Coordinates of N, CA and C in Angstrom, one line a residue:
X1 N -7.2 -79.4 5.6 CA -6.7 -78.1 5.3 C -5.2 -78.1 5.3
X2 N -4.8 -77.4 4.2 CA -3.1 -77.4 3.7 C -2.6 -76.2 5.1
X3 N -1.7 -77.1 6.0 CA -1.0 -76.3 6.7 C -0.4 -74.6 6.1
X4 N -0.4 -74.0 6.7 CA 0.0 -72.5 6.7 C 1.7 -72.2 6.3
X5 N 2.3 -71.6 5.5 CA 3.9 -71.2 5.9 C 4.5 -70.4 7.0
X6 N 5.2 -70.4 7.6 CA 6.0 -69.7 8.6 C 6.8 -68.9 8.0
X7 N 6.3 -67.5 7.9 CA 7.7 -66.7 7.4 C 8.0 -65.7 8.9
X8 N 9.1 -65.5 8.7 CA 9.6 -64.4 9.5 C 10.1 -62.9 8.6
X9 N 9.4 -62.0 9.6 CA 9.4 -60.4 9.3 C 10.3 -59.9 9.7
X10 N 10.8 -59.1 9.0 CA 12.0 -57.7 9.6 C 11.0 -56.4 9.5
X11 N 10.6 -56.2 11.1 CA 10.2 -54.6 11.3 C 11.3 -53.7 11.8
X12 N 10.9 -52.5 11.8 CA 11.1 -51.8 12.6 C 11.0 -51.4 14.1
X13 N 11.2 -50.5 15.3 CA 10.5 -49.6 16.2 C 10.0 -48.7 15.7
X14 N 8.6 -48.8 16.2 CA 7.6 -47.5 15.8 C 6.8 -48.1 14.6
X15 N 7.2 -49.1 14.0 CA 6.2 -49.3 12.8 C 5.7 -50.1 13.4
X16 N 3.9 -50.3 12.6 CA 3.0 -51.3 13.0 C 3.2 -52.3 12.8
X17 N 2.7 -53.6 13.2 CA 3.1 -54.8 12.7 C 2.4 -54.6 11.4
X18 N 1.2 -54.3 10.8 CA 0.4 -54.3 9.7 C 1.5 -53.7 8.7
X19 N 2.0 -52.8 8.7 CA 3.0 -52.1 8.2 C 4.3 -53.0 7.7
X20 N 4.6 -53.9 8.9 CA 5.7 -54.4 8.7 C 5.0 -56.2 7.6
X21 N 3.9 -56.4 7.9 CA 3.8 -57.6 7.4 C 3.1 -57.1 5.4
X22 N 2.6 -56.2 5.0 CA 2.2 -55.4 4.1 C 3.7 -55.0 3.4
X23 N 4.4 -55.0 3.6 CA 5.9 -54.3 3.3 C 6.6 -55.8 3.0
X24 N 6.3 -57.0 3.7 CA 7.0 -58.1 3.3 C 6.3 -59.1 2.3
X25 N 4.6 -58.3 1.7 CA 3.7 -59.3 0.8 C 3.7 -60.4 1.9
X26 N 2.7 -60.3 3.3 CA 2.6 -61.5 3.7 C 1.3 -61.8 3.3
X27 N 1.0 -63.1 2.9 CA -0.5 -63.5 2.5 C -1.2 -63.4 3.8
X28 N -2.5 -62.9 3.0 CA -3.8 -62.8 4.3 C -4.1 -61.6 4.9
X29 N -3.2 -60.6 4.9 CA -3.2 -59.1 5.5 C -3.6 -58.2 4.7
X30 N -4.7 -58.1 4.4 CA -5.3 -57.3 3.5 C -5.1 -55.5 3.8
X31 N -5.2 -54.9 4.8 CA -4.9 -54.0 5.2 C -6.0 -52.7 4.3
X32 N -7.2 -53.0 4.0 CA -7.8 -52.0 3.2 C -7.8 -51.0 4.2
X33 N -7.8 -50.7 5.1 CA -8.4 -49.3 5.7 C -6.8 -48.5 5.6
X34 N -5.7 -49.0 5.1 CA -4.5 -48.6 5.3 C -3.7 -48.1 6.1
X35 N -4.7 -49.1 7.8 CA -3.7 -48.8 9.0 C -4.5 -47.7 10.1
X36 N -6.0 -47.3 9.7 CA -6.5 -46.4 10.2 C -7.7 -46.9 11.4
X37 N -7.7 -48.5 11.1 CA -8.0 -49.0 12.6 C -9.8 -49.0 12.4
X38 N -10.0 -49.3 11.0 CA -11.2 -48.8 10.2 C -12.1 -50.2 9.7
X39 N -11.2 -51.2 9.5 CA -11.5 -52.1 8.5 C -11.2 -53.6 9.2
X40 N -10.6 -53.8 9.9 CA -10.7 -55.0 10.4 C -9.8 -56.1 9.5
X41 N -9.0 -55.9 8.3 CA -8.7 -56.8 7.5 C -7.0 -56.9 7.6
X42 N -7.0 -56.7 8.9 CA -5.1 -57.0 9.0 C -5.3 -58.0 10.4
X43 N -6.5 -58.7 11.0 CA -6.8 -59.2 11.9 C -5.3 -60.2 11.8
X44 N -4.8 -60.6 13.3 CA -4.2 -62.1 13.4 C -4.2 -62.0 14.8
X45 N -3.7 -63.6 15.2 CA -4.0 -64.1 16.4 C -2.7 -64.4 17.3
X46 N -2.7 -63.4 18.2 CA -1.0 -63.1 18.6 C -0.9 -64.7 19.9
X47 N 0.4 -65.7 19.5 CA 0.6 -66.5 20.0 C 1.2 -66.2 21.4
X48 N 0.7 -67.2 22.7 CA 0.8 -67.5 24.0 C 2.4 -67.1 23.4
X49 N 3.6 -66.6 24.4 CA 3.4 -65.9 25.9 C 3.0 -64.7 25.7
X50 N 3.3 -63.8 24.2 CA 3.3 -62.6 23.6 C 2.2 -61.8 24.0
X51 N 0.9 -62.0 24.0 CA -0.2 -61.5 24.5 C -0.1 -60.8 25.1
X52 N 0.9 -61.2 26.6 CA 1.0 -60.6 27.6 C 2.2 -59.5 27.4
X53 N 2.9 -59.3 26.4 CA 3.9 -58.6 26.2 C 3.2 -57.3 25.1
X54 N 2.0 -57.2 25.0 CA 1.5 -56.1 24.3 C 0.6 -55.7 25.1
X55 N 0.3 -54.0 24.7 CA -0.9 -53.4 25.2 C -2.0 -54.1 25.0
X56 N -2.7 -53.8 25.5 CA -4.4 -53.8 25.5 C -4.7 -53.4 24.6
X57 N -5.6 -53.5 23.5 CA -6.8 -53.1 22.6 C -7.8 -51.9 23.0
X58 N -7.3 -50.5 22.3 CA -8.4 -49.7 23.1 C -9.8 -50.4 22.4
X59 N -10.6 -49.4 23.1 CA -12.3 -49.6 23.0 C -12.6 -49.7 21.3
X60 N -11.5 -49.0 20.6 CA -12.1 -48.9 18.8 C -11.9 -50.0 18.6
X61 N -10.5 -50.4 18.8 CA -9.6 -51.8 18.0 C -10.5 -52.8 18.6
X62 N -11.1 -52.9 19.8 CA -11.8 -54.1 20.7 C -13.4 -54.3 19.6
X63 N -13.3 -53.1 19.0 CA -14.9 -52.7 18.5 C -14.8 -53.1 16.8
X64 N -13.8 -52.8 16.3 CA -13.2 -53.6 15.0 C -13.5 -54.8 14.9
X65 N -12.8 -55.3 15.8 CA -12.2 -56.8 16.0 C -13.9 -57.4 16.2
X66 N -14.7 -56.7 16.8 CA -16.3 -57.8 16.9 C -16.6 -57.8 15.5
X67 N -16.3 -57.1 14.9 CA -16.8 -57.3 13.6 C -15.9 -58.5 12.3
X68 N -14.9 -58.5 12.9 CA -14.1 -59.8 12.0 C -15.0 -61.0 12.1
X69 N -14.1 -61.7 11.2 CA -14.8 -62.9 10.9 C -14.1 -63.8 12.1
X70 N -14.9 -64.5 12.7 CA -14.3 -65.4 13.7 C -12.8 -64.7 14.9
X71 N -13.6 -63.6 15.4 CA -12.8 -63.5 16.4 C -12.6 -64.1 17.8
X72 N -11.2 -64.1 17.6 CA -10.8 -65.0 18.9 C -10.3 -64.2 20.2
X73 N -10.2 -64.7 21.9 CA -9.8 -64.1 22.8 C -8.1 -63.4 22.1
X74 N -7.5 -63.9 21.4 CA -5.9 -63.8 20.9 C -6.3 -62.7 20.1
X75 N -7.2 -62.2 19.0 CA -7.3 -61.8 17.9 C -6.7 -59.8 18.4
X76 N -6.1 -59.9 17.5 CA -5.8 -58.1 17.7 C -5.6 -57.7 15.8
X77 N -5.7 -56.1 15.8 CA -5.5 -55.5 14.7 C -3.9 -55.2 14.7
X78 N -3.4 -55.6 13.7 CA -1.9 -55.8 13.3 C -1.5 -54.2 12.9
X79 N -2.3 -53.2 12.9 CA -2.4 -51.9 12.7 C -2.1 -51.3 14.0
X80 N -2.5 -51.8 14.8 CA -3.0 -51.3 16.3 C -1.4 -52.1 17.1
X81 N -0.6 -53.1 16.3 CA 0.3 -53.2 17.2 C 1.4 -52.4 16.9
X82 N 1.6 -51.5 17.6 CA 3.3 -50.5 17.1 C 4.5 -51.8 18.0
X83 N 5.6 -51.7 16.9 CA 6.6 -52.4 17.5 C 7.0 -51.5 18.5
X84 N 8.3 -52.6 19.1 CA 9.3 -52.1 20.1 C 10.6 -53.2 19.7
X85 N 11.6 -53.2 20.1 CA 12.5 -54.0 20.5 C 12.0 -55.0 21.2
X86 N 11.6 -54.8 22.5 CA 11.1 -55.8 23.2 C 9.8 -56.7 22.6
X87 N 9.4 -56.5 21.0 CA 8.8 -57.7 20.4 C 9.8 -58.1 19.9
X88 N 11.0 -58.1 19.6 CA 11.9 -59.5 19.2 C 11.1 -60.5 18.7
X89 N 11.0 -61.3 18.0 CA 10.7 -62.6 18.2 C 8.9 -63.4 18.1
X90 N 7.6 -61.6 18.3 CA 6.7 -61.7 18.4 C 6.1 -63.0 17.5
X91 N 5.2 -63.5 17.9 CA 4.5 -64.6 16.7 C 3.0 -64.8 16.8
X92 N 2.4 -64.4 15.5 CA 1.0 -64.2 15.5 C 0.7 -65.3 14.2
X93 N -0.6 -65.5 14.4 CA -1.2 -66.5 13.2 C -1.9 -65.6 12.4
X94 N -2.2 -65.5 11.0 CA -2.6 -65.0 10.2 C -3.7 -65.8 10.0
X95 N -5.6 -65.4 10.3 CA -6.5 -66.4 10.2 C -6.5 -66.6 8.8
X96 N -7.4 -67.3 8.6 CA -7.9 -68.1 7.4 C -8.5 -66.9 6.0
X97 N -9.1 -66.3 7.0 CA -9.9 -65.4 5.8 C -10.3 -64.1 6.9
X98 N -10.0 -63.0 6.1 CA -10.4 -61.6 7.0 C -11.6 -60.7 7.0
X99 N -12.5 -61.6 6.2 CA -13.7 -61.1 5.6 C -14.9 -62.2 5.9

């Protein structure tokens, strides 16, 4: 399997990451529910130490996410993460397929 690109994002505070990676044409973020935490197709897989530097997944986003394809303990909805400043630097994998 052809290794993945590494791009880096310019978000905002207060925008979603889905928001921010949708705004930069990143492949793989499909984003059909348009952010409404509906659809499951902005899935990625937020990299070690970061995890610990975001909220928790309420009960919907946790309830989305069973329904992705191949969800992982990492997996969160890129809709569901609002920035901050203190993501600086965040780094998530974009899976394979979101469907």
């Amino acid at each position: 399997m052809k290794p993945r690109a590494t791009l880096v994002v310019e978000g905002r505070p207060g925008q979603s990451l889905m928001e921010a990676a949708v705004q930069n044409n990143v492949p793989g973020i499909d984003a059909d529910c348009g952010g409404a935490c509906a659809c499951g197709t902005c899935q990625v897989h937020v990299q070690a130490p970061w995890q610990e530097a975001l909220t928790l997944p309420s009960a919907m986003e946790a309830e989305m996410l069973s329904f992705t394809s191949d969800p992982q303990p990492s997996s969160r909805l890129a809709c569901q993460i609002i920035l901050e400043e203190r993501h600086e630097g965040l780094m998530v994998r974009v899976p394979a397929h979101q469907h």
